[in-house]
Coordinates of C-alpha atoms and ligand atoms in Angstrom, one line a residue:
M1 CA -125.3 -139.4 67.2
I2 CA -121.9 -139.3 65.7
T3 CA -120.6 -140.1 69.2
T4 CA -123.0 -143.1 69.3
M5 CA -121.9 -144.3 66.0
F6 CA -118.3 -143.9 66.9
A7 CA -118.8 -145.7 70.2
R8 CA -120.6 -148.5 68.3
T9 CA -117.8 -148.8 65.8
I10 CA -115.2 -148.9 68.5
H11 CA -117.2 -151.5 70.4
R12 CA -117.7 -153.6 67.3
R13 CA -114.0 -153.7 66.7
F14 CA -113.4 -154.4 70.3
S15 CA -115.9 -157.2 70.5
F16 CA -114.6 -158.7 67.2
H17 CA -111.1 -159.1 68.5
H18 CA -112.3 -160.1 71.9
S19 CA -114.7 -162.7 70.5
S20 CA -112.2 -164.1 68.0
I21 CA -109.8 -164.7 70.8
S22 CA -112.3 -166.2 73.1
L23 CA -113.9 -168.4 70.5
S24 CA -110.6 -169.6 69.1
N25 CA -109.2 -170.2 72.6
S26 CA -112.2 -172.1 73.6
L27 CA -112.3 -174.2 70.5
R28 CA -108.6 -175.0 70.9
G29 CA -109.4 -176.3 74.3
N30 CA -107.6 -173.6 76.2
N31 CA -106.0 -174.9 79.4
S32 CA -108.3 -172.9 81.6
H33 CA -111.3 -174.9 82.9
S34 CA -113.0 -172.1 84.8
P35 CA -116.8 -172.2 84.8
T36 CA -117.0 -169.0 82.7
N37 CA -114.7 -170.5 80.0
L38 CA -116.7 -173.7 79.9
L39 CA -119.9 -171.8 79.6
R40 CA -118.4 -169.6 76.9
R41 CA -117.2 -172.7 75.0
E42 CA -120.7 -174.3 75.2
M43 CA -122.2 -171.0 74.0
S44 CA -119.9 -170.9 71.0
M45 CA -120.6 -174.5 70.0
E46 CA -124.4 -173.8 70.3
T47 CA -123.9 -170.7 68.1
E48 CA -122.2 -172.8 65.5
R49 CA -124.8 -175.5 65.6
I50 CA -127.6 -173.0 65.1
V51 CA -125.8 -171.2 62.3
D52 CA -125.2 -174.4 60.4
R53 CA -128.9 -175.3 60.7
L54 CA -130.0 -171.8 59.5
K55 CA -127.5 -172.0 56.6
S56 CA -128.9 -175.3 55.4
S57 CA -132.5 -174.0 55.7
G58 CA -131.6 -171.0 53.5
L59 CA -132.6 -168.5 56.3
L60 CA -129.0 -167.3 57.0
Q61 CA -128.8 -164.6 54.3
T62 CA -125.9 -162.2 54.4
K63 CA -126.3 -160.0 51.4
G64 CA -128.7 -157.1 50.8
L65 CA -131.8 -157.5 48.8
I66 CA -132.2 -155.2 45.8
G67 CA -134.8 -155.8 43.1
G68 CA -135.3 -159.4 44.3
K69 CA -131.5 -160.2 44.0
W70 CA -129.2 -161.0 46.9
T71 CA -126.5 -158.4 46.4
D72 CA -123.0 -157.8 47.9
A73 CA -121.9 -154.3 48.8
Y74 CA -120.5 -152.8 45.6
D75 CA -117.1 -152.3 47.1
G76 CA -117.2 -155.8 48.7
K77 CA -117.2 -154.4 52.3
T78 CA -118.7 -156.5 55.0
I79 CA -119.6 -156.0 58.6
E80 CA -119.6 -158.6 61.4
V81 CA -122.7 -159.5 63.4
N82 CA -122.0 -160.6 66.9
N83 CA -123.8 -162.7 69.4
P84 CA -123.9 -160.4 72.5
A85 CA -124.1 -163.4 74.9
S86 CA -120.8 -164.9 73.8
G87 CA -119.1 -162.4 71.5
D88 CA -119.0 -165.0 68.7
V89 CA -119.2 -163.7 65.2
I90 CA -122.4 -165.1 63.8
A91 CA -121.9 -163.9 60.2
S92 CA -120.5 -161.1 58.1
V93 CA -123.0 -159.2 56.1
A94 CA -122.8 -156.7 53.2
C95 CA -121.9 -153.2 54.5
M96 CA -123.8 -151.0 52.0
G97 CA -124.0 -147.3 51.5
E98 CA -125.3 -144.6 49.1
R99 CA -125.1 -146.4 45.7
E100 CA -126.8 -149.6 46.9
T101 CA -129.5 -147.5 48.6
K102 CA -130.1 -145.5 45.4
D103 CA -130.5 -148.8 43.5
A104 CA -132.8 -150.2 46.1
I105 CA -135.0 -147.0 45.8
S106 CA -135.1 -147.4 42.0
S107 CA -136.2 -151.0 42.3
A108 CA -138.9 -150.1 44.8
Y109 CA -140.0 -147.2 42.5
D110 CA -140.2 -149.5 39.5
A111 CA -142.1 -152.2 41.4
F112 CA -144.6 -149.7 42.7
S113 CA -146.5 -149.3 39.4
H114 CA -147.2 -153.1 39.4
W115 CA -147.7 -153.8 43.1
S116 CA -150.0 -150.8 43.7
K117 CA -152.3 -152.0 40.8
L118 CA -152.8 -155.5 42.1
T119 CA -156.2 -156.1 43.6
A120 CA -156.4 -155.7 47.4
N121 CA -157.3 -159.5 47.5
D122 CA -154.1 -160.4 45.7
R123 CA -151.9 -158.3 47.9
S124 CA -153.7 -159.7 50.9
S125 CA -153.2 -163.3 50.0
R126 CA -149.5 -162.8 49.4
L127 CA -149.2 -161.1 52.8
R128 CA -151.0 -164.0 54.3
N129 CA -148.6 -166.4 52.7
W130 CA -145.8 -164.5 54.3
Y131 CA -147.5 -164.6 57.7
N132 CA -147.8 -168.4 57.3
L133 CA -144.2 -168.8 56.4
L134 CA -143.1 -166.6 59.3
L135 CA -145.0 -168.9 61.7
Q136 CA -143.8 -172.1 60.0
H137 CA -140.2 -170.9 60.7
K138 CA -140.8 -169.3 64.1
E139 CA -138.3 -171.6 65.9
E140 CA -135.5 -170.8 63.5
L141 CA -136.4 -167.1 63.4
G142 CA -136.5 -167.1 67.2
Q143 CA -133.1 -168.7 67.4
L144 CA -131.8 -166.1 65.0
I145 CA -133.2 -163.2 67.1
T146 CA -131.7 -164.7 70.3
L147 CA -128.3 -165.1 68.5
E148 CA -128.0 -161.6 67.2
Q149 CA -130.0 -159.7 69.8
G150 CA -129.6 -161.7 73.0
K151 CA -133.2 -162.0 74.2
P152 CA -134.3 -165.3 75.7
L153 CA -135.5 -167.8 73.2
K154 CA -139.0 -168.0 74.5
E155 CA -139.3 -164.2 74.3
A156 CA -137.7 -164.3 70.8
I157 CA -140.2 -166.9 69.5
G158 CA -142.9 -164.6 71.1
E159 CA -141.5 -161.8 69.0
V160 CA -141.9 -163.8 65.9
G161 CA -145.6 -164.5 66.7
Y162 CA -146.1 -160.8 67.6
G163 CA -144.3 -159.6 64.4
A164 CA -146.3 -162.1 62.2
S165 CA -149.5 -160.9 63.8
F166 CA -149.0 -157.5 62.1
I167 CA -148.6 -159.2 58.7
E168 CA -151.8 -161.1 59.3
F169 CA -153.7 -158.1 60.6
F170 CA -152.7 -155.9 57.7
A171 CA -153.3 -158.7 55.2
E172 CA -156.9 -158.3 56.4
E173 CA -156.9 -154.5 56.4
A174 CA -155.7 -154.4 52.8
K175 CA -159.3 -155.3 51.9
R176 CA -160.8 -152.4 53.9
I177 CA -159.2 -149.3 52.4
Y178 CA -162.5 -147.5 51.9
G179 CA -163.0 -144.1 50.5
D180 CA -166.0 -141.8 50.9
I181 CA -168.8 -140.2 48.9
I182 CA -169.5 -136.6 50.2
P183 CA -172.9 -135.0 49.8
S184 CA -172.3 -132.3 47.3
T185 CA -173.0 -128.6 47.9
L186 CA -174.0 -128.2 44.2
S187 CA -176.6 -130.4 42.5
D188 CA -174.5 -131.0 39.3
R189 CA -171.4 -132.2 41.2
R190 CA -170.4 -135.5 42.8
L191 CA -167.6 -135.5 45.4
F192 CA -165.5 -138.5 46.1
V193 CA -162.6 -139.4 48.4
L194 CA -160.2 -142.0 47.2
K195 CA -157.3 -143.4 49.3
Q196 CA -154.1 -144.3 47.4
P197 CA -150.7 -145.6 48.5
V198 CA -148.1 -142.9 49.2
G199 CA -145.4 -144.7 47.0
V200 CA -141.9 -145.8 48.0
V201 CA -141.5 -146.1 51.8
A202 CA -138.2 -146.1 53.7
A203 CA -138.4 -148.2 56.9
I204 CA -135.5 -147.7 59.3
T205 CA -135.6 -150.0 62.3
P206 CA -133.7 -150.6 65.6
W207 CA -132.1 -153.7 67.1
N208 CA -134.3 -154.3 70.1
F209 CA -137.1 -156.0 68.0
P210 CA -135.4 -157.2 64.9
L211 CA -138.5 -158.7 63.4
A212 CA -141.5 -157.0 65.0
M213 CA -140.5 -153.4 64.2
I214 CA -140.1 -154.3 60.5
A215 CA -143.4 -156.2 60.4
R216 CA -145.3 -153.3 62.0
K217 CA -144.1 -151.0 59.2
V218 CA -143.9 -153.3 56.1
G219 CA -147.3 -155.0 56.8
P220 CA -149.4 -151.8 56.4
A221 CA -147.1 -150.4 53.7
L222 CA -147.5 -153.5 51.5
A223 CA -151.2 -153.8 52.3
C224 CA -151.8 -150.2 51.1
G225 CA -149.9 -150.9 47.8
C226 CA -146.6 -149.2 48.8
T227 CA -143.2 -150.7 48.1
V228 CA -140.4 -150.5 50.7
V229 CA -136.7 -150.1 51.3
I230 CA -135.9 -151.5 54.7
K231 CA -132.8 -150.5 56.7
P232 CA -132.4 -152.8 59.7
S233 CA -129.9 -152.0 62.4
E234 CA -126.3 -153.1 61.7
L235 CA -126.4 -154.9 65.0
T236 CA -129.3 -157.2 64.0
P237 CA -129.6 -157.5 60.2
L238 CA -129.9 -161.3 60.0
T239 CA -133.5 -161.5 61.2
A240 CA -134.5 -158.9 58.6
L241 CA -132.8 -160.7 55.8
A242 CA -134.4 -164.0 56.8
A243 CA -137.8 -162.4 56.9
A244 CA -137.1 -160.9 53.4
E245 CA -136.2 -164.4 52.1
L246 CA -139.6 -165.6 53.3
A247 CA -141.3 -162.6 51.7
L248 CA -139.8 -163.6 48.4
Q249 CA -140.9 -167.2 48.9
S250 CA -144.4 -166.0 49.7
G251 CA -144.9 -164.4 46.2
I252 CA -144.2 -160.8 47.1
P253 CA -142.6 -159.7 43.8
P254 CA -139.0 -158.7 43.3
G255 CA -138.4 -155.0 44.1
V256 CA -141.5 -154.7 46.4
L257 CA -139.4 -155.3 49.4
N258 CA -135.7 -154.4 49.5
V259 CA -133.2 -154.5 52.3
V260 CA -130.0 -152.5 52.6
M261 CA -127.7 -152.3 55.7
G262 CA -124.4 -150.9 56.6
D263 CA -123.4 -147.3 56.8
A264 CA -126.4 -145.8 58.6
I265 CA -125.6 -142.1 57.8
K266 CA -125.0 -142.7 54.1
I267 CA -128.1 -144.9 53.8
G268 CA -130.2 -142.5 55.8
T269 CA -129.1 -139.6 53.7
A270 CA -129.8 -141.3 50.4
L271 CA -133.3 -142.2 51.7
T272 CA -134.2 -138.8 53.0
E273 CA -132.8 -136.9 50.0
S274 CA -134.5 -139.0 47.3
P275 CA -137.6 -137.4 45.8
Q276 CA -138.7 -141.0 44.9
V277 CA -139.1 -141.9 48.5
R278 CA -142.4 -140.5 49.7
K279 CA -142.4 -141.6 53.3
I280 CA -139.9 -142.3 56.0
T281 CA -141.0 -144.5 58.9
F282 CA -138.5 -144.8 61.7
T283 CA -138.3 -146.5 65.0
G284 CA -135.3 -145.7 67.1
S285 CA -133.8 -143.0 69.3
T286 CA -135.3 -139.5 69.5
A287 CA -132.0 -137.9 68.4
V288 CA -131.9 -139.8 65.1
G289 CA -135.6 -139.4 64.6
K290 CA -135.2 -135.6 64.8
K291 CA -132.4 -135.8 62.2
L292 CA -134.5 -137.8 59.8
M293 CA -137.4 -135.5 60.2
A294 CA -135.2 -132.5 59.4
G295 CA -133.7 -134.4 56.4
A296 CA -137.1 -135.3 55.1
A297 CA -138.1 -131.6 55.1
D298 CA -136.4 -130.8 51.8
T299 CA -138.5 -133.2 49.8
V300 CA -141.6 -132.8 52.1
K301 CA -142.0 -136.5 52.8
K302 CA -144.5 -138.0 55.1
V303 CA -142.8 -139.0 58.4
S304 CA -143.8 -141.5 61.0
L305 CA -141.6 -141.6 64.1
E306 CA -141.6 -144.2 66.9
L307 CA -139.0 -142.7 69.3
G308 CA -137.8 -143.1 72.8
G309 CA -139.9 -143.3 75.9
N310 CA -139.5 -142.5 79.6
A311 CA -142.4 -144.6 80.9
P312 CA -143.8 -143.9 84.4
C313 CA -145.3 -146.9 86.2
I314 CA -147.5 -145.5 89.1
V315 CA -148.4 -147.8 91.9
F316 CA -151.1 -146.3 94.2
D317 CA -151.7 -147.2 97.8
D318 CA -155.0 -148.8 96.8
A319 CA -153.3 -151.2 94.2
D320 CA -153.5 -154.9 94.4
L321 CA -149.8 -155.6 95.4
E322 CA -149.6 -158.9 93.6
V323 CA -150.9 -157.4 90.4
A324 CA -148.7 -154.4 90.7
I325 CA -145.6 -156.5 91.2
K326 CA -146.4 -158.8 88.3
G327 CA -147.2 -155.9 86.0
S328 CA -144.2 -153.8 87.0
L329 CA -141.8 -156.7 86.6
A330 CA -143.2 -157.5 83.2
T331 CA -142.9 -153.9 81.9
K332 CA -139.5 -153.3 83.4
F333 CA -137.6 -156.4 82.7
R334 CA -138.9 -157.5 79.2
N335 CA -136.0 -157.8 76.9
S336 CA -133.7 -157.0 79.8
G337 CA -135.2 -153.5 80.0
Q338 CA -134.4 -152.7 76.4
T339 CA -137.8 -151.7 75.0
C340 CA -139.2 -148.2 74.4
V341 CA -142.3 -149.1 76.6
C342 CA -140.3 -150.5 79.5
A343 CA -141.1 -148.7 82.8
N344 CA -138.3 -146.2 83.3
R345 CA -139.6 -144.8 86.6
I346 CA -141.6 -146.7 89.1
L347 CA -143.5 -144.2 91.2
V348 CA -144.8 -145.7 94.4
Q349 CA -147.2 -144.0 96.9
E350 CA -145.7 -143.7 100.4
G351 CA -148.3 -145.9 102.1
I352 CA -147.3 -149.0 100.0
Y353 CA -143.6 -148.0 99.3
E354 CA -141.8 -150.3 101.8
K355 CA -144.0 -153.3 101.1
F356 CA -143.7 -152.8 97.3
T357 CA -140.0 -152.3 97.2
K358 CA -139.4 -155.4 99.4
A359 CA -141.7 -157.7 97.4
F360 CA -140.5 -156.2 94.1
S361 CA -136.8 -156.7 94.9
D362 CA -137.5 -160.3 96.0
A363 CA -139.2 -161.0 92.6
V364 CA -136.3 -159.3 90.7
Q365 CA -133.8 -161.4 92.6
N366 CA -135.4 -164.5 91.2
L367 CA -134.9 -163.5 87.6
K368 CA -132.4 -165.8 85.9
V369 CA -129.6 -164.1 83.9
G370 CA -127.8 -166.0 81.1
N371 CA -127.5 -166.9 77.5
G372 CA -130.9 -166.6 76.0
L373 CA -130.6 -170.1 74.6
S374 CA -130.5 -171.7 78.1
E375 CA -133.6 -173.0 79.7
G376 CA -135.2 -170.8 82.3
V377 CA -133.3 -167.6 81.5
S378 CA -135.4 -164.5 81.5
Q379 CA -132.6 -161.9 81.3
G380 CA -130.2 -162.0 78.4
P381 CA -127.2 -159.7 77.8
L382 CA -127.5 -156.1 76.9
I383 CA -126.9 -155.4 73.2
N384 CA -123.3 -154.2 73.6
E385 CA -120.6 -152.7 75.8
A386 CA -121.8 -149.2 75.1
A387 CA -125.2 -150.1 76.5
V388 CA -123.6 -151.5 79.7
K389 CA -121.5 -148.3 80.1
K390 CA -124.7 -146.2 79.8
V391 CA -126.4 -148.2 82.5
E392 CA -123.4 -148.0 84.7
S393 CA -123.1 -144.3 84.4
F394 CA -126.9 -143.8 85.2
V395 CA -126.7 -146.0 88.3
E396 CA -123.5 -144.2 89.4
D397 CA -125.2 -140.8 89.0
A398 CA -128.3 -141.9 91.0
V399 CA -126.3 -143.4 93.8
S400 CA -123.9 -140.4 94.0
K401 CA -127.0 -138.2 94.4
G402 CA -128.5 -140.1 97.3
A403 CA -130.5 -143.0 95.7
K404 CA -130.3 -146.3 97.5
L405 CA -129.2 -149.5 95.8
L406 CA -131.6 -152.2 96.9
L407 CA -130.5 -155.0 94.6
G408 CA -127.7 -155.5 92.0
G409 CA -126.0 -152.4 90.7
K410 CA -123.1 -153.9 88.8
R411 CA -122.0 -156.0 85.8
H412 CA -123.0 -159.7 86.1
S413 CA -120.3 -162.3 86.9
L414 CA -121.0 -163.9 83.4
G415 CA -119.0 -161.0 81.9
M416 CA -119.6 -159.8 78.3
S417 CA -122.6 -157.4 78.4
F418 CA -124.5 -159.1 81.2
Y419 CA -125.7 -156.7 83.9
E420 CA -127.3 -157.7 87.2
P421 CA -131.1 -157.1 87.5
T422 CA -131.1 -154.0 89.7
V423 CA -133.5 -152.1 91.9
I424 CA -132.7 -148.6 93.2
G425 CA -134.9 -146.8 95.8
D426 CA -135.3 -143.2 96.7
V427 CA -134.7 -142.0 93.2
K428 CA -135.6 -138.4 92.5
N429 CA -137.1 -137.2 89.2
E430 CA -134.1 -134.9 88.6
M431 CA -131.6 -137.7 88.4
L432 CA -130.3 -138.8 85.0
I433 CA -131.9 -142.3 85.4
A434 CA -135.4 -140.7 85.7
Q435 CA -134.9 -138.2 83.0
Q436 CA -133.6 -140.5 80.2
E437 CA -134.3 -144.1 79.1
V438 CA -131.9 -146.3 81.0
F439 CA -132.5 -149.1 78.5
G440 CA -131.3 -151.8 80.8
P441 CA -132.4 -154.1 83.7
V442 CA -132.5 -151.3 86.3
A443 CA -135.7 -150.4 88.1
P444 CA -135.5 -146.9 89.6
V445 CA -138.2 -146.5 92.4
L446 CA -139.5 -143.0 93.3
R447 CA -141.7 -142.2 96.3
F448 CA -144.8 -139.9 96.0
K449 CA -147.5 -138.6 98.3
T450 CA -150.6 -137.6 96.3
E451 CA -152.2 -138.4 93.0
E452 CA -151.6 -134.9 91.7
E453 CA -147.9 -135.2 92.6
A454 CA -147.7 -138.5 90.7
I455 CA -149.3 -137.0 87.6
Q456 CA -147.0 -134.0 87.8
I457 CA -143.8 -136.2 88.1
A458 CA -145.1 -138.6 85.4
N459 CA -145.7 -135.8 82.9
D460 CA -142.5 -133.9 83.7
T461 CA -140.6 -135.2 80.7
N462 CA -140.4 -134.6 76.9
A463 CA -141.3 -138.2 76.3
G464 CA -144.8 -139.5 76.0
L465 CA -145.0 -143.1 74.8
A466 CA -146.3 -145.5 77.4
A467 CA -147.4 -145.1 81.0
Y468 CA -148.8 -147.6 83.5
I469 CA -150.9 -147.3 86.6
F470 CA -151.8 -149.8 89.3
T471 CA -155.0 -149.0 91.3
N472 CA -158.2 -150.7 92.4
S473 CA -160.2 -147.5 92.0
I474 CA -162.1 -147.3 88.7
K475 CA -162.6 -143.5 89.1
R476 CA -158.9 -143.0 89.7
S477 CA -157.9 -145.2 86.7
W478 CA -160.0 -143.0 84.4
R479 CA -158.9 -139.7 86.0
V480 CA -155.2 -140.6 85.9
S481 CA -155.4 -142.2 82.4
E482 CA -156.9 -139.0 81.0
A483 CA -154.3 -136.7 82.8
L484 CA -151.3 -138.6 81.5
E485 CA -149.6 -137.1 78.5
Y486 CA -148.9 -140.5 76.9
G487 CA -150.0 -142.3 73.8
I488 CA -150.5 -145.6 75.6
V489 CA -151.7 -146.3 79.1
G490 CA -151.7 -149.7 80.8
V491 CA -154.1 -149.9 83.8
N492 CA -153.3 -152.9 86.0
E493 CA -151.4 -154.3 83.1
G494 CA -147.7 -154.2 82.2
L495 CA -147.8 -155.8 78.7
V496 CA -149.8 -153.6 76.4
S497 CA -148.6 -154.2 72.8
T498 CA -150.8 -155.9 70.3
E499 CA -151.3 -155.6 66.6
V500 CA -155.0 -154.6 67.0
A501 CA -154.3 -151.4 69.1
P502 CA -152.7 -148.1 68.1
F503 CA -149.1 -147.8 69.2
G504 CA -147.3 -144.5 69.3
G505 CA -146.4 -141.5 71.4
F506 CA -147.2 -138.0 72.5
K507 CA -144.6 -135.1 72.6
Q508 CA -141.1 -136.1 71.5
S509 CA -141.9 -139.8 71.5
G510 CA -143.1 -139.6 68.0
L511 CA -145.6 -139.0 65.2
G512 CA -148.2 -141.3 63.9
R513 CA -149.5 -144.6 65.1
E514 CA -148.5 -148.2 64.2
G515 CA -150.8 -151.3 64.4
S516 CA -154.6 -151.3 64.3
K517 CA -156.8 -149.7 61.7
Y518 CA -155.0 -146.3 62.4
G519 CA -151.7 -147.9 61.3
M520 CA -152.9 -147.8 57.7
D521 CA -153.4 -144.0 57.6
D522 CA -149.7 -143.2 57.4
Y523 CA -149.2 -145.1 54.2
L524 CA -152.1 -143.6 52.3
E525 CA -152.7 -140.3 50.5
I526 CA -156.2 -138.9 50.5
K527 CA -157.4 -137.8 47.1
Y528 CA -160.5 -135.7 46.6
I529 CA -162.2 -136.0 43.2
C530 CA -164.8 -133.4 42.2
M531 CA -166.9 -134.4 39.2
G532 CA -168.7 -131.6 37.5
N533 CA -171.4 -131.4 34.9
M534 CA -173.2 -134.4 36.5
G535 CA -176.7 -132.8 36.5
Ligands
NAP1 P1 -131.0 -145.6 66.9 O1 -129.5 -145.5 67.2 O2 -131.7 -144.4 66.7 O3 -131.0 -146.6 65.6 C1 -132.3 -146.9 65.0 C2 -132.0 -147.2 63.6 O4 -131.6 -146.0 63.0 C3 -130.9 -148.2 63.3 O5 -131.3 -148.9 62.1 C4 -129.7 -147.3 63.0 O6 -128.7 -147.9 62.2 C5 -130.4 -146.2 62.3 N1 -129.6 -144.9 62.3 C6 -128.7 -144.5 63.2 N2 -128.3 -143.3 62.8 C7 -128.9 -143.0 61.6 C8 -128.8 -141.9 60.7 N3 -128.0 -140.8 60.9 N4 -129.6 -141.9 59.6 C9 -130.4 -143.0 59.3 N5 -130.5 -144.0 60.2 C10 -129.7 -144.0 61.3 O7 -131.8 -146.4 68.0 P2 -131.4 -147.8 68.7 O8 -130.4 -147.6 69.7 O9 -131.1 -148.8 67.6 O10 -132.8 -148.2 69.3 C11 -133.2 -147.9 70.6 C12 -134.1 -146.7 70.6 O11 -135.3 -147.0 69.8 C13 -134.6 -146.4 72.0 O12 -134.6 -145.0 72.2 C14 -136.0 -146.9 72.0 O13 -136.9 -146.3 72.9 C15 -136.4 -146.7 70.6 N6 -137.5 -147.5 70.2 C16 -138.8 -147.0 70.0 C17 -139.8 -147.7 69.7 C18 -141.2 -147.1 69.5 O14 -142.1 -147.8 69.0 N7 -141.4 -145.9 69.9 C19 -139.7 -149.1 69.6 C20 -138.4 -149.7 69.8 C21 -137.4 -148.8 70.1 P3 -127.5 -148.7 62.9 O15 -128.0 -149.5 64.0 O16 -127.1 -149.5 61.7 O17 -126.5 -147.7 63.3

């Protein structure tokens, strides 16, 4: 992790200088009129236009939120947020650490006594206000997501709808936190089960879904009566801050929702060490998840982890080819391959292998790469230079070990962190690209003979988040779904996420479930009350 953080810091500095130069050159009207420079200039002007609009609507917040007050880092430090498509600096945000986090925890702790005592209806209606505001501002929030994260605008606006749906769903669930009455073993006793909020929750989220990952945690937490300290990724804090601004406007009281960002290790340590924080909910890499779990042991916090995946996507000979291509394309190339449920290994049965790889490569070739703000683009840039380097090294490893490049396989001519949509055939499960998440627009295709072999390859990993199968046999779809060691299985479907279904992984992909009625459990304590002398 230290290496990752270091690489990020280096990249951030690099991209800052690089972007400053490219932005200022382009605005000065640098004498070069190459298509790339013109495109870069257009992208920079577009960024400025959107930033101005967001500023005037009050949605471009750059300070942390502590106890309802927008707060600078106590030492005045800031950190730049870049547009990965152009390198432009979108804004500088407060770079916080231990002291700010401790204050945010205290605010959440103080607010808990009031928020947890509101009626479920009251909490519900404030959450619904928030949901309405998120939807009212979905265009601006979408633009913000595209600017800081890079995903195409249509997908970004889709993320706002998806994120908001968790707030709506949990606004409704707030009213259904039922307890139980247990038939007593003794005639003079009455036994009750009461569900109560766990207390202050720390929510640490990644950059690939800057809004939805927050909504999926904060929605149920607030619905249950918990208060939260959110730590968004330093790469995409602006969407989190805009959502927090809308939360304030929706009547969620000061201190109930706090946001700190900056030094991940210092903030993470303050959150895990605090006895006032009763739960950590984290979405991100498995390596960091393990650290947080270990850190939470000292104070015996509840822990929910949504970690990395290594999704198999199994295409059987009896699949409908068109359905399989559409589904595999959707699950592989969403967000340019940067989701935890993206197909990481496409396993194709030998009878359909040639047909599939040909049709799949043709479909991939048609994907348009570019700035997410441009019309028709479905593949934005990767989040940063470190992400491109990782993809390059995985592709290099696979090709050096005998895999065949069927399409792409290099950086895109647009430069920055754009990478060509890529298909690699004859991949073996031992290769790096099949063992770890590639987290980029690269589809590794593996060949298999039998159903048993496919299941064995699919389960041969420490991850267990999502898996996909394509088959026209109902019997096989049940058999294989039951045999897969995964928390989510898509059958003839590549897009499986919804607020009404439980999302989470087996094995090292995590603990707990988010979304659906099960998503409430992690934010509740179960209290058993035994009343004696009732005869
Ligand atoms: P990451 O490096 O683990 O970062 C996730 C969050 O943890 C960020 O806010 C990061 O802050 C923070 N963080 C990093 N080191 C920390 C530490 N020592 N203590 C406390 N917080 C720390 O993951 P990522 O690269 O952003 O996200 C990609 C990963 O997330 C992939 O593995 C993907 O599969 C996984 N993911 C899983 C799900 C799921 O539902 N299972 C969903 C989406 C993504 P900074 O960014 O500020 O450093």
